Short mmCIF file of C-alpha atoms in Angstrom, two decimals:
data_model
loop_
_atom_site.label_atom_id
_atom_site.label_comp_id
_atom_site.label_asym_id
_atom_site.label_seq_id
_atom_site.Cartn_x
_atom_site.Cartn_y
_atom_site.Cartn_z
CA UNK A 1 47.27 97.53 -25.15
CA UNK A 2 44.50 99.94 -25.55
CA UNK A 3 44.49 103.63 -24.08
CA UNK A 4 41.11 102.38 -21.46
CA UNK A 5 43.90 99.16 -20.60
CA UNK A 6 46.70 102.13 -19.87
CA UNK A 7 44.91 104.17 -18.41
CA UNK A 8 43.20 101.87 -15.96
CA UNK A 9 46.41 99.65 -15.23
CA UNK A 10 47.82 102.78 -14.90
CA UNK A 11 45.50 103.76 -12.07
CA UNK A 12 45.50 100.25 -10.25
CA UNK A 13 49.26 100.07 -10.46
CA UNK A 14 49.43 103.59 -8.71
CA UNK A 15 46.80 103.19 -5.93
CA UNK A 16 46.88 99.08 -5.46
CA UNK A 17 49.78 97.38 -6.92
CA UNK A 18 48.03 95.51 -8.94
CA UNK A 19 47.68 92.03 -9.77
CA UNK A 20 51.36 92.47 -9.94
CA UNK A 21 52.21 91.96 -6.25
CA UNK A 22 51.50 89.04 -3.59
CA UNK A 23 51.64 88.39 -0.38
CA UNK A 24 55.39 88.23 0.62
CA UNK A 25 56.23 84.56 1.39
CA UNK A 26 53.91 83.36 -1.27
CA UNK A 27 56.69 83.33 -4.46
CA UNK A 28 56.69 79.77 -5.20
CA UNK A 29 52.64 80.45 -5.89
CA UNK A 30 53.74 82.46 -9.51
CA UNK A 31 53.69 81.16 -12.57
CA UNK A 32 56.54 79.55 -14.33
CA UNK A 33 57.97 80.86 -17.38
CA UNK A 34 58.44 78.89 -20.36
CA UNK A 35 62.19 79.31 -22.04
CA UNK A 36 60.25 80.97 -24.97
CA UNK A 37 58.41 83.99 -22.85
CA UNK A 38 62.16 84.15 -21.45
CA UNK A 39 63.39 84.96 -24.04
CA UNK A 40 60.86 87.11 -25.57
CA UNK A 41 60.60 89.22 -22.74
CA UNK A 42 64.82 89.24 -22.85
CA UNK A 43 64.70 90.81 -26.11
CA UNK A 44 62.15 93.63 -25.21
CA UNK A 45 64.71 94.58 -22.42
CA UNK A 46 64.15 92.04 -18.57
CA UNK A 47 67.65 91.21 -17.34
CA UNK A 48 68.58 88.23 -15.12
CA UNK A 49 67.74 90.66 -12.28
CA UNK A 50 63.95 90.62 -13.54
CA UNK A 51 63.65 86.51 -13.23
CA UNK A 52 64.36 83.99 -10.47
CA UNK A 53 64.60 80.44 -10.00
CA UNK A 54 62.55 78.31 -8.49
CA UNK A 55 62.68 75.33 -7.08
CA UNK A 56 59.66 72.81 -8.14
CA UNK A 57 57.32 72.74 -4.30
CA UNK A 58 55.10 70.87 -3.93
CA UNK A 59 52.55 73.62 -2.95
CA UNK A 60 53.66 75.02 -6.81
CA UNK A 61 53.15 71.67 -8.49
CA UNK A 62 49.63 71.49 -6.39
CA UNK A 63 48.38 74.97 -7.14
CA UNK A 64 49.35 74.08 -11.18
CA UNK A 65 47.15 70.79 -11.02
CA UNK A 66 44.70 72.62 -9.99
CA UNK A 67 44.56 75.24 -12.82
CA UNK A 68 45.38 72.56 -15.59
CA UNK A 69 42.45 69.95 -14.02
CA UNK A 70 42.78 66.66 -15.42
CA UNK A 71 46.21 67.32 -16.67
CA UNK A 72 47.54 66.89 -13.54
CA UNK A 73 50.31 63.42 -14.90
CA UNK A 74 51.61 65.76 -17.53
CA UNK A 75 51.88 68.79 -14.89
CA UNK A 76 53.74 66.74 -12.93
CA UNK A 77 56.00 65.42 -15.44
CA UNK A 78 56.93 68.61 -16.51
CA UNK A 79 57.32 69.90 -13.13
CA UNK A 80 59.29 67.39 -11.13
CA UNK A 81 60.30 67.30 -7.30
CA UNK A 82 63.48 67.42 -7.69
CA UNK A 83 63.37 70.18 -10.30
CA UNK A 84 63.44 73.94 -10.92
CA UNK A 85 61.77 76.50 -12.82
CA UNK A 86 61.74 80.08 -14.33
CA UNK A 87 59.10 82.85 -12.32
CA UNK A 88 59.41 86.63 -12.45
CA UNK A 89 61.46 88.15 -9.36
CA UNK A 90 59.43 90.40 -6.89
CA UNK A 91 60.72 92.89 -4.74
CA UNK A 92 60.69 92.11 -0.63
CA UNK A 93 57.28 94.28 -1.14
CA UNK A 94 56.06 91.26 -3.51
CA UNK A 95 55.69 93.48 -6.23
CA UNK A 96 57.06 92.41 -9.87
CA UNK A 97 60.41 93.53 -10.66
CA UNK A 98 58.98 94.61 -13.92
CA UNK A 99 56.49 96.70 -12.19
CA UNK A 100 56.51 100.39 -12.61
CA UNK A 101 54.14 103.20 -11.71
CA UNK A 102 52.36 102.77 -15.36
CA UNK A 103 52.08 99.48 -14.68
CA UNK A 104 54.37 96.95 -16.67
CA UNK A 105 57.40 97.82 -18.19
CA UNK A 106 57.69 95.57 -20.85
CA UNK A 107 55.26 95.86 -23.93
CA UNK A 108 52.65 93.77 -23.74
CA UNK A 109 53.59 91.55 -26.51
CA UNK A 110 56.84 90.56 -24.42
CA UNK A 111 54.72 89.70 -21.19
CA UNK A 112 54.09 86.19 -20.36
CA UNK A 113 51.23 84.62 -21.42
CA UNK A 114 49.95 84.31 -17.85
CA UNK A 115 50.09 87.81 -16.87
CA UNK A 116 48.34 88.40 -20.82
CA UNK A 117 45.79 86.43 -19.60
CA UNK A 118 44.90 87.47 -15.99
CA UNK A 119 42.39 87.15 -14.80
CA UNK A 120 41.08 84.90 -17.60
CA UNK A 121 41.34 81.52 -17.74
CA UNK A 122 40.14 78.35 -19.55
CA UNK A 123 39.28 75.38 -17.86
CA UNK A 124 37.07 72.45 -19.10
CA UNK A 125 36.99 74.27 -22.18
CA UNK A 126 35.04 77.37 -20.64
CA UNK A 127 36.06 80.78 -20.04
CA UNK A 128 36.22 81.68 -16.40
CA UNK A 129 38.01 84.57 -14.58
CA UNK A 130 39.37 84.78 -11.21
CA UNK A 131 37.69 87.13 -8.88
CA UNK A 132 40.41 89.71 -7.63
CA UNK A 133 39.01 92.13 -4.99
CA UNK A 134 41.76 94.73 -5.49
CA UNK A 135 41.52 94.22 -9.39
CA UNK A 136 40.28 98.50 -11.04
CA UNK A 137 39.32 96.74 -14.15
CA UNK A 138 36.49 94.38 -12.56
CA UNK A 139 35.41 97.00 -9.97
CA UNK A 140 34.97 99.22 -13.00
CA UNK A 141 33.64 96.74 -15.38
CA UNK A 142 29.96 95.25 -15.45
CA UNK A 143 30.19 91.69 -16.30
CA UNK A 144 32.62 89.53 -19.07
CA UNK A 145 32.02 91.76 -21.60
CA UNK A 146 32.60 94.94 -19.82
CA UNK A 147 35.96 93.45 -18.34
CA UNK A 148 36.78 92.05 -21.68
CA UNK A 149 36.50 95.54 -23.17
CA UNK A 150 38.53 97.55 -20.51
CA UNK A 151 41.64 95.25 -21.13
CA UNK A 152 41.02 95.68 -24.44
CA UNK A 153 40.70 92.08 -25.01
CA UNK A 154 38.21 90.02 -27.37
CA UNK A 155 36.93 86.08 -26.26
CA UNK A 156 39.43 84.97 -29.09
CA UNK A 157 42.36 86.67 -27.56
CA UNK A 158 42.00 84.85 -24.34
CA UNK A 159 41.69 81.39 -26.37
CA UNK A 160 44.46 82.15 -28.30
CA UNK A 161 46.79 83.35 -25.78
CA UNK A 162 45.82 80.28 -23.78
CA UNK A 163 46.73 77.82 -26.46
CA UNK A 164 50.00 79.81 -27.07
CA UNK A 165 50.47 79.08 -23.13
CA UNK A 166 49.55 75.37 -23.79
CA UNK A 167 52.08 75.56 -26.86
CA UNK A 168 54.63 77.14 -24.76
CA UNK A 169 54.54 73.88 -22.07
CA UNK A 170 53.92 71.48 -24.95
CA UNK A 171 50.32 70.60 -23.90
CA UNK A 172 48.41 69.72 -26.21
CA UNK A 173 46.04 72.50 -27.81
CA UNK A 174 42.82 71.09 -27.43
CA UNK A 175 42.65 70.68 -23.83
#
């Protein structure tokens, strides 16, 4: 993480919450967490109080076809009905548990790969980023680039931390 990253998560987690908080009622919308960012993000300090699980909607399994496209038979496999997943716990606020007045409180090589990523994506093999209204970094930043420099992130960082996601799920790479 960068000192312009810190220093403008810092500032969104202070006056917005961040990207780091949802609606309340909308939990089975985050991410899952593979059993590898568990445990990374174990060993730079979360406790069980930090994660929660999750049983496998499907709104969840939906909103995840959606992101992955065409993958949608191997989302579902890995995501069954009757199943259950990892997420990060939020507060009754819907803020992450890991969420601090700094912004997150693990380093950023312990995050998940999602929250790494956000608000990048790749889909169809292009780069894309969601549009987040209360989002400092994209008010602040004038275009990909711009936003790209503020997290102090590079167009191969978002590739690679998307194929490490991939990995992470065992999708294949190349997707």
């Amino acid at each position: 993480m960068t000192d312009t990253q810190n220093h403008v998560c810092a500032r969104c987690a202070a006056e917005s919450g961040t990207c780091c908080t949802l609606e309340p009622g909308l939990e089975e919308y985050c991410f899952p967490l593979s059993a590898e960012e568990r445990a990374a993000m174990e060993e730079a300090g979360a406790r069980e109080r930090h994660f929660c699980r999750q049983a496998n909607t499907s709104a969840f399994v939906d909103n995840l076809c959606r992101l992955f496209g065409a993958e949608a038979g191997r989302i579902r496999a890995l995501f069954p009905a009757s199943g259950f997943h990892d997420r990060l716990a939020v507060t009754k606020a819907g803020a992450c548990a890991l969420l601090g007045r700094q912004g997150c409180r693990l380093p950023r090589s312990a995050r998940p790969y999602y929250c790494r990523l956000y608000p990048f994506w790749i889909r169809d093999g292009r780069q894309l980023y969601f549009q987040f209204s209360q989002c400092m970094a994209q008010k602040e930043a004038a275009g990909t680039a711009a936003l790209l420099s503020s997290l102090g992130l590079s167009n191969a960082d978002i590739l690679d931390l998307y194929q490490r996601l991939r990995r992470a799920w065992a999708l294949p790479e190349n997707a």
